[in-house]
PDB file of C-alpha atoms in Angstrom:
ATOM      1  CA  MET C   1      20.183  22.457   1.908  1.00 50.00           C
ATOM      2  CA  LEU C   2      23.103  22.008  -0.478  1.00 49.00           C
ATOM      3  CA  LEU C   3      22.791  19.357  -3.192  1.00 51.00           C
ATOM      4  CA  ALA C   4      25.422  18.808  -5.894  1.00 53.00           C
ATOM      5  CA  GLY C   5      26.736  22.305  -5.263  1.00 49.00           C
ATOM      6  CA  PHE C   6      23.338  24.008  -5.604  1.00 50.00           C
ATOM      7  CA  THR C   7      21.441  25.657  -2.768  1.00 51.00           C
ATOM      8  CA  MET C   8      17.887  24.314  -2.513  1.00 49.00           C
ATOM      9  CA  GLU C   9      14.913  25.542  -0.525  1.00 59.00           C
ATOM     10  CA  THR C  10      13.798  23.101   2.155  1.00 58.00           C
ATOM     11  CA  ARG C  11      10.207  22.614   3.283  1.00 68.00           C
ATOM     12  CA  GLY C  12       8.777  21.300   6.526  1.00 82.00           C
ATOM     13  CA  GLN C  13       6.723  18.100   6.530  1.00 84.00           C
ATOM     14  CA  GLU C  14       3.386  19.880   6.985  1.00 84.00           C
ATOM     15  CA  GLU C  15       4.120  22.249   4.120  1.00 85.00           C
ATOM     16  CA  LEU C  16       5.189  19.352   1.909  1.00 85.00           C
ATOM     17  CA  LEU C  17       1.964  17.509   2.711  1.00 85.00           C
ATOM     18  CA  ALA C  18      -0.137  20.558   1.865  1.00 84.00           C
ATOM     19  CA  VAL C  19       1.629  21.137  -1.456  1.00 87.00           C
ATOM     20  CA  ILE C  20       1.557  17.509  -2.644  1.00 84.00           C
ATOM     21  CA  ALA C  21      -1.953  16.730  -1.401  1.00 85.00           C
ATOM     22  CA  LYS C  22      -3.304  19.857  -3.082  1.00 86.00           C
ATOM     23  CA  ILE C  23      -1.815  18.712  -6.398  1.00 86.00           C
ATOM     24  CA  GLU C  24      -3.235  15.191  -6.051  1.00 85.00           C
ATOM     25  CA  GLY C  25      -6.506  16.252  -4.444  1.00 83.00           C
ATOM     26  CA  HIS C  26      -6.035  13.950  -1.444  1.00 87.00           C
ATOM     27  CA  PRO C  27      -3.343  13.005   1.121  1.00 87.00           C
ATOM     28  CA  ASP C  28      -3.503   9.234   0.505  1.00 89.00           C
ATOM     29  CA  ASN C  29      -0.054   8.977  -1.091  1.00 89.00           C
ATOM     30  CA  ALA C  30       1.657  12.030   0.369  1.00 88.00           C
ATOM     31  CA  ALA C  31       0.992  11.282   4.057  1.00 90.00           C
ATOM     32  CA  PRO C  32       2.650   7.835   4.259  1.00 88.00           C
ATOM     33  CA  ALA C  33       5.471   8.969   1.975  1.00 89.00           C
ATOM     34  CA  ILE C  34       6.251  11.919   4.253  1.00 90.00           C
ATOM     35  CA  TYR C  35       5.426  10.557   7.711  1.00 91.00           C
ATOM     36  CA  GLY C  36       5.839   6.809   7.185  1.00 89.00           C
ATOM     37  CA  GLY C  37       3.654   4.008   8.504  1.00 91.00           C
ATOM     38  CA  ILE C  38      -0.030   3.538   7.709  1.00 93.00           C
ATOM     39  CA  GLN C  39      -1.825   6.875   7.600  1.00 93.00           C
ATOM     40  CA  LEU C  40      -5.453   7.967   7.756  1.00 92.00           C
ATOM     41  CA  GLY C  41      -6.118  11.171   5.893  1.00 91.00           C
ATOM     42  CA  CYS C  42      -8.951  13.361   4.716  1.00 89.00           C
ATOM     43  CA  LYS C  43      -9.566  16.654   2.971  1.00 89.00           C
ATOM     44  CA  ARG C  44     -10.970  19.518   5.047  1.00 88.00           C
ATOM     45  CA  GLU C  45     -12.894  22.236   3.202  1.00 87.00           C
ATOM     46  CA  SER C  46     -14.197  25.480   4.661  1.00 85.00           C
ATOM     47  CA  GLY C  47     -15.368  27.881   1.997  1.00 84.00           C
ATOM     48  CA  ASP C  48     -12.383  28.515  -0.265  1.00 83.00           C
ATOM     49  CA  ASP C  49      -9.928  27.192   2.310  1.00 86.00           C
ATOM     50  CA  VAL C  50      -8.660  23.648   1.768  1.00 86.00           C
ATOM     51  CA  SER C  51      -6.459  21.728   4.194  1.00 88.00           C
ATOM     52  CA  PHE C  52      -5.647  18.105   4.912  1.00 90.00           C
ATOM     53  CA  VAL C  53      -5.799  16.098   8.121  1.00 88.00           C
ATOM     54  CA  THR C  54      -3.639  13.016   8.660  1.00 90.00           C
ATOM     55  CA  SER C  55      -2.890  10.687  11.544  1.00 91.00           C
ATOM     56  CA  ARG C  56      -0.807   7.546  11.933  1.00 92.00           C
ATOM     57  CA  VAL C  57      -2.598   4.235  12.493  1.00 94.00           C
ATOM     58  CA  PRO C  58      -0.697   2.070  15.014  1.00 92.00           C
ATOM     59  CA  THR C  59       0.878  -0.843  13.165  1.00 90.00           C
ATOM     60  CA  PRO C  60       1.229  -4.277  14.801  1.00 90.00           C
ATOM     61  CA  PRO C  61       4.877  -5.399  14.980  1.00 88.00           C
ATOM     62  CA  ASN C  62       3.914  -8.803  13.593  1.00 86.00           C
ATOM     63  CA  LEU C  63       2.378  -7.424  10.388  1.00 92.00           C
ATOM     64  CA  SER C  64       4.179  -8.406   7.196  1.00 91.00           C
ATOM     65  CA  ILE C  65       3.226  -7.282   3.711  1.00 93.00           C
ATOM     66  CA  VAL C  66       3.587  -9.107   0.406  1.00 95.00           C
ATOM     67  CA  LEU C  67       3.390  -7.081  -2.801  1.00 95.00           C
ATOM     68  CA  PHE C  68       2.925  -8.651  -6.215  1.00 97.00           C
ATOM     69  CA  THR C  69       3.898  -6.294  -9.030  1.00 95.00           C
ATOM     70  CA  PRO C  70       3.610  -7.220 -12.737  1.00 96.00           C
ATOM     71  CA  LYS C  71       6.804  -6.919 -14.767  1.00 92.00           C
ATOM     72  CA  LYS C  72       4.919  -5.566 -17.755  1.00 86.00           C
ATOM     73  CA  LEU C  73       3.540  -2.043 -17.504  1.00 80.00           C
ATOM     74  CA  MET C  74      -0.222  -2.421 -16.991  1.00 77.00           C
ATOM     75  CA  LYS C  75      -1.189   0.837 -15.307  1.00 67.00           C
ATOM     76  CA  ALA C  76      -3.531   3.034 -17.289  1.00 71.00           C
ATOM     77  CA  SER C  77      -3.690   6.776 -16.722  1.00 77.00           C
ATOM     78  CA  THR C  78      -5.298   8.023 -13.531  1.00 73.00           C
ATOM     79  CA  GLU C  79      -8.169   9.454 -15.571  1.00 77.00           C
ATOM     80  CA  VAL C  80      -8.859   6.075 -17.192  1.00 82.00           C
ATOM     81  CA  THR C  81      -8.770   4.117 -13.923  1.00 84.00           C
ATOM     82  CA  ARG C  82     -11.064   6.652 -12.263  1.00 82.00           C
ATOM     83  CA  ASN C  83     -13.545   6.534 -15.129  1.00 87.00           C
ATOM     84  CA  LEU C  84     -13.860   2.763 -14.713  1.00 91.00           C
ATOM     85  CA  VAL C  85     -15.437   3.306 -11.299  1.00 92.00           C
ATOM     86  CA  PRO C  86     -19.159   4.219 -11.336  1.00 92.00           C
ATOM     87  CA  GLN C  87     -19.974   7.682 -10.010  1.00 92.00           C
ATOM     88  CA  THR C  88     -22.924   6.306  -8.032  1.00 95.00           C
ATOM     89  CA  THR C  89     -23.378   3.113  -6.054  1.00 96.00           C
ATOM     90  CA  ALA C  90     -26.028   1.265  -4.097  1.00 97.00           C
ATOM     91  CA  LEU C  91     -26.489   2.272  -0.467  1.00 98.00           C
ATOM     92  CA  SER C  92     -25.644  -1.289   0.563  1.00 98.00           C
ATOM     93  CA  ASN C  93     -22.240  -1.005  -1.128  1.00 97.00           C
ATOM     94  CA  ALA C  94     -21.501   2.289   0.621  1.00 97.00           C
ATOM     95  CA  ILE C  95     -22.474   0.809   3.984  1.00 98.00           C
ATOM     96  CA  HIS C  96     -20.322  -2.253   3.276  1.00 98.00           C
ATOM     97  CA  ASN C  97     -17.205  -0.187   2.575  1.00 97.00           C
ATOM     98  CA  ILE C  98     -17.715   2.181   5.505  1.00 97.00           C
ATOM     99  CA  SER C  99     -18.029  -0.729   7.929  1.00 98.00           C
ATOM    100  CA  ARG C 100     -15.027  -2.562   6.446  1.00 97.00           C
ATOM    101  CA  SER C 101     -12.883   0.573   6.561  1.00 96.00           C
ATOM    102  CA  SER C 102     -13.674   0.888  10.261  1.00 96.00           C
ATOM    103  CA  LEU C 103     -12.933  -2.799  10.765  1.00 97.00           C
ATOM    104  CA  LEU C 104      -9.576  -2.436   9.018  1.00 96.00           C
ATOM    105  CA  VAL C 105      -8.487   0.361  11.358  1.00 96.00           C
ATOM    106  CA  LEU C 106      -9.742  -1.563  14.402  1.00 97.00           C
ATOM    107  CA  ALA C 107      -7.818  -4.678  13.363  1.00 97.00           C
ATOM    108  CA  LEU C 108      -4.569  -2.724  13.042  1.00 95.00           C
ATOM    109  CA  CYS C 109      -5.010  -0.633  16.198  1.00 95.00           C
ATOM    110  CA  SER C 110      -5.941  -3.608  18.385  1.00 95.00           C
ATOM    111  CA  ASN C 111      -3.523  -6.088  16.764  1.00 93.00           C
ATOM    112  CA  LYS C 112      -6.456  -8.387  16.012  1.00 94.00           C
ATOM    113  CA  LEU C 113      -5.334  -9.158  12.495  1.00 94.00           C
ATOM    114  CA  GLU C 114      -7.786 -12.039  12.176  1.00 94.00           C
ATOM    115  CA  LEU C 115     -10.505  -9.379  11.757  1.00 96.00           C
ATOM    116  CA  LEU C 116      -8.946  -8.478   8.416  1.00 96.00           C
ATOM    117  CA  LYS C 117     -10.407 -11.647   6.906  1.00 95.00           C
ATOM    118  CA  ASP C 118     -13.803  -9.933   6.905  1.00 96.00           C
ATOM    119  CA  CYS C 119     -12.542  -6.879   5.013  1.00 97.00           C
ATOM    120  CA  SER C 120     -13.412  -6.455   1.340  1.00 96.00           C
ATOM    121  CA  ASP C 121     -14.253  -3.779  -1.218  1.00 96.00           C
ATOM    122  CA  ARG C 122     -17.344  -3.171  -3.342  1.00 96.00           C
ATOM    123  CA  LEU C 123     -16.552   0.247  -4.789  1.00 95.00           C
ATOM    124  CA  HIS C 124     -13.606  -0.049  -7.155  1.00 94.00           C
ATOM    125  CA  GLU C 125     -11.604  -3.296  -7.225  1.00 94.00           C
ATOM    126  CA  ASN C 126     -13.885  -5.428  -9.368  1.00 92.00           C
ATOM    127  CA  TYR C 127     -14.488  -2.697 -11.948  1.00 93.00           C
ATOM    128  CA  ARG C 128     -10.774  -2.118 -12.442  1.00 92.00           C
ATOM    129  CA  ALA C 129      -9.862  -5.798 -12.325  1.00 90.00           C
ATOM    130  CA  ASP C 130     -12.420  -6.722 -14.991  1.00 88.00           C
ATOM    131  CA  GLN C 131     -11.006  -4.182 -17.443  1.00 90.00           C
ATOM    132  CA  LEU C 132      -7.305  -3.996 -16.630  1.00 92.00           C
ATOM    133  CA  TYR C 133      -5.955  -6.643 -14.255  1.00 94.00           C
ATOM    134  CA  PRO C 134      -6.645 -10.323 -15.037  1.00 94.00           C
ATOM    135  CA  HIS C 135      -4.196 -11.337 -12.303  1.00 96.00           C
ATOM    136  CA  TYR C 136      -5.983  -9.561  -9.449  1.00 96.00           C
ATOM    137  CA  ARG C 137      -8.676 -12.061  -8.451  1.00 96.00           C
ATOM    138  CA  PRO C 138      -6.547 -15.254  -8.708  1.00 97.00           C
ATOM    139  CA  CYS C 139      -3.628 -13.519  -7.012  1.00 97.00           C
ATOM    140  CA  ALA C 140      -5.706 -12.270  -4.078  1.00 98.00           C
ATOM    141  CA  LYS C 141      -7.507 -15.611  -3.757  1.00 98.00           C
ATOM    142  CA  ALA C 142      -4.211 -17.527  -3.672  1.00 98.00           C
ATOM    143  CA  ALA C 143      -2.824 -15.193  -1.011  1.00 98.00           C
ATOM    144  CA  MET C 144      -5.821 -15.777   1.259  1.00 97.00           C
ATOM    145  CA  GLU C 145      -5.741 -19.530   0.711  1.00 97.00           C
ATOM    146  CA  HIS C 146      -2.082 -19.662   1.749  1.00 96.00           C
ATOM    147  CA  GLY C 147      -2.363 -17.741   4.994  1.00 94.00           C
ATOM    148  CA  ALA C 148      -2.820 -14.039   4.275  1.00 96.00           C
ATOM    149  CA  GLU C 149      -5.285 -12.187   6.483  1.00 96.00           C
ATOM    150  CA  TYR C 150      -6.330  -9.840   3.683  1.00 97.00           C
ATOM    151  CA  ALA C 151      -5.429  -9.246   0.034  1.00 98.00           C
ATOM    152  CA  PHE C 152      -6.466  -6.254  -2.033  1.00 97.00           C
ATOM    153  CA  LEU C 153      -5.647  -4.044  -4.984  1.00 95.00           C
ATOM    154  CA  SER C 154      -3.052  -1.456  -4.000  1.00 92.00           C
ATOM    155  CA  GLY C 155      -4.537   1.903  -4.919  1.00 87.00           C
ATOM    156  CA  ALA C 156      -5.700   1.824  -8.525  1.00 86.00           C
ATOM    157  CA  GLY C 157      -3.400  -1.142  -9.272  1.00 89.00           C
ATOM    158  CA  PRO C 158      -1.789  -3.087 -10.779  1.00 93.00           C
ATOM    159  CA  THR C 159       0.064  -4.128  -7.594  1.00 95.00           C
ATOM    160  CA  VAL C 160      -1.739  -6.615  -5.344  1.00 97.00           C
ATOM    161  CA  CYS C 161      -1.039  -6.260  -1.621  1.00 97.00           C
ATOM    162  CA  ALA C 162      -1.452  -8.966   1.033  1.00 97.00           C
ATOM    163  CA  PHE C 163      -1.373  -8.520   4.823  1.00 96.00           C
ATOM    164  CA  VAL C 164       0.170 -11.489   6.638  1.00 95.00           C
ATOM    165  CA  SER C 165       0.547 -11.924  10.398  1.00 90.00           C
ATOM    166  CA  GLY C 166       3.638 -13.465  11.976  1.00 73.00           C
ATOM    167  CA  ARG C 167       4.427 -14.503  15.526  1.00 55.00           C
ATOM    168  CA  ARG C 168       7.685 -12.734  16.154  1.00 53.00           C
ATOM    169  CA  GLY C 169       7.543  -9.463  14.318  1.00 52.00           C
ATOM    170  CA  ASP C 170      10.626  -8.933  12.180  1.00 58.00           C
ATOM    171  CA  ILE C 171      10.401 -11.238   9.172  1.00 57.00           C
ATOM    172  CA  LEU C 172      14.182 -11.518   9.037  1.00 63.00           C
ATOM    173  CA  THR C 173      14.341 -13.139  12.499  1.00 65.00           C
ATOM    174  CA  GLN C 174      11.441 -15.566  12.146  1.00 64.00           C
ATOM    175  CA  PRO C 175      12.195 -19.299  12.090  1.00 67.00           C
ATOM    176  CA  GLU C 176      11.606 -20.875   8.695  1.00 63.00           C
ATOM    177  CA  GLY C 177       8.465 -22.655   9.915  1.00 50.00           C
ATOM    178  CA  GLU C 178       6.815 -19.323  10.733  1.00 62.00           C
ATOM    179  CA  ARG C 179       7.543 -17.658   7.427  1.00 72.00           C
ATOM    180  CA  ARG C 180       4.089 -17.851   5.942  1.00 85.00           C
ATOM    181  CA  VAL C 181       4.959 -14.753   3.985  1.00 90.00           C
ATOM    182  CA  GLU C 182       7.153 -16.817   1.658  1.00 91.00           C
ATOM    183  CA  GLN C 183       4.320 -19.257   0.988  1.00 93.00           C
ATOM    184  CA  VAL C 184       1.953 -16.365   0.309  1.00 95.00           C
ATOM    185  CA  ALA C 185       4.466 -14.708  -2.018  1.00 95.00           C
ATOM    186  CA  GLN C 186       5.019 -17.880  -4.035  1.00 96.00           C
ATOM    187  CA  ALA C 187       1.287 -18.555  -4.250  1.00 97.00           C
ATOM    188  CA  MET C 188       0.694 -15.050  -5.606  1.00 97.00           C
ATOM    189  CA  LEU C 189       3.448 -15.467  -8.194  1.00 97.00           C
ATOM    190  CA  ASP C 190       2.068 -18.828  -9.331  1.00 97.00           C
ATOM    191  CA  ALA C 191      -1.534 -17.603  -9.531  1.00 98.00           C
ATOM    192  CA  ALA C 192      -0.616 -14.507 -11.512  1.00 97.00           C
ATOM    193  CA  ARG C 193       1.538 -16.557 -13.895  1.00 97.00           C
ATOM    194  CA  ALA C 194      -1.384 -18.927 -14.482  1.00 98.00           C
ATOM    195  CA  ALA C 195      -3.446 -15.856 -15.402  1.00 96.00           C
ATOM    196  CA  GLY C 196      -0.808 -14.866 -17.950  1.00 96.00           C
ATOM    197  CA  VAL C 197       0.913 -12.175 -15.893  1.00 96.00           C
ATOM    198  CA  GLU C 198       4.564 -12.468 -14.903  1.00 96.00           C
ATOM    199  CA  GLY C 199       5.784 -10.404 -11.997  1.00 96.00           C
ATOM    200  CA  ARG C 200       7.823 -10.242  -8.848  1.00 95.00           C
ATOM    201  CA  ALA C 201       6.959 -10.468  -5.166  1.00 96.00           C
ATOM    202  CA  ILE C 202       8.300  -8.143  -2.489  1.00 94.00           C
ATOM    203  CA  ILE C 203       8.160  -9.091   1.197  1.00 92.00           C
ATOM    204  CA  THR C 204       8.336  -6.114   3.532  1.00 89.00           C
ATOM    205  CA  GLN C 205       6.912  -4.456   6.640  1.00 88.00           C
ATOM    206  CA  PRO C 206       5.485  -0.969   7.256  1.00 88.00           C
ATOM    207  CA  SER C 207       8.239   1.561   7.927  1.00 86.00           C
ATOM    208  CA  ASP C 208       7.913   4.223  10.604  1.00 86.00           C
ATOM    209  CA  LEU C 209      10.070   6.486   8.448  1.00 85.00           C
ATOM    210  CA  GLY C 210       8.875   8.444   5.472  1.00 85.00           C
ATOM    211  CA  VAL C 211      11.059   9.031   2.441  1.00 79.00           C
ATOM    212  CA  HIS C 212      14.659   9.362   3.613  1.00 72.00           C
ATOM    213  CA  LEU C 213      18.194   9.024   2.341  1.00 69.00           C
ATOM    214  CA  SER C 214      19.402   5.463   2.888  1.00 67.00           C
ATOM    215  CA  GLY C 215      22.523   5.417   0.751  1.00 63.00           C
ATOM    216  CA  VAL C 216      24.791   7.364  -1.559  1.00 60.00           C
ATOM    217  CA  HIS C 217      26.685   6.052  -4.571  1.00 60.00           C
ATOM    218  CA  SER C 218      30.389   6.794  -4.502  1.00 57.00           C
ATOM    219  CA  SER C 219      32.319   7.938  -7.549  1.00 64.00           C
ATOM    220  CA  LEU C 220      34.343   4.757  -7.082  1.00 61.00           C
ATOM    221  CA  PRO C 221      33.037   1.732  -9.004  1.00 60.00           C
ATOM    222  CA  ASN C 222      31.074  -0.792  -6.916  1.00 53.00           C
ATOM    223  CA  VAL C 223      31.223   1.386  -3.775  1.00 56.00           C
ATOM    224  CA  SER C 224      28.210   2.858  -1.958  1.00 50.00           C
ATOM    225  CA  TYR C 225      27.565   4.529   1.387  1.00 52.00           C
ATOM    226  CA  VAL C 226      24.568   3.045   3.241  1.00 49.00           C
ATOM    227  CA  ASN C 227      22.923   4.067   6.519  1.00 51.00           C
ATOM    228  CA  ILE C 228      22.296   1.085   8.814  1.00 44.00           C
TER     229      ILE C 228
END
């Protein structure tokens, strides 16, 4: 590959996944970034050999996603956010999360998004929200009350993510009356603001593409090349 006049080594997707996941210790971020979509991943260990397994979860065409992201930097270091989560938990909490993780995958694979309403977390969200994110609970609650199927903390935060179902798939072609995503987005903004956190809402859908080049800035002012 040639970039800005310099020859660069290129890597295949599997090699990229192995390199990045080894650095992070898991494939949770690398897999969707490389392959796109919603990915299931796990770490495979055999003696000194470490590898990572990933697979795409089928995504319903009518799934929309609303992301609330605070304007002010709130994210603590990874070490801090991990230390907020207890190293041990009650068996009932472990069983709860295992069953809800299975339910989440079932809901997406079968396009029964109403099942998402029974999903919830007992392992990390509350511990992190209590210490770092005053907007999380009111934001998630408002999203659910205004039509979201499920709302949760994205990774270790501070972004709050809401899954919203729509009738006709692409949010850009839905009639105004079916755009519950806009109501959910506004409700999340209002709830977070009431909790003292200003932010912005992003309405999107899962992409089947991983990271890719979508546009190039020209040397001419106000001119860009964009792939459509």
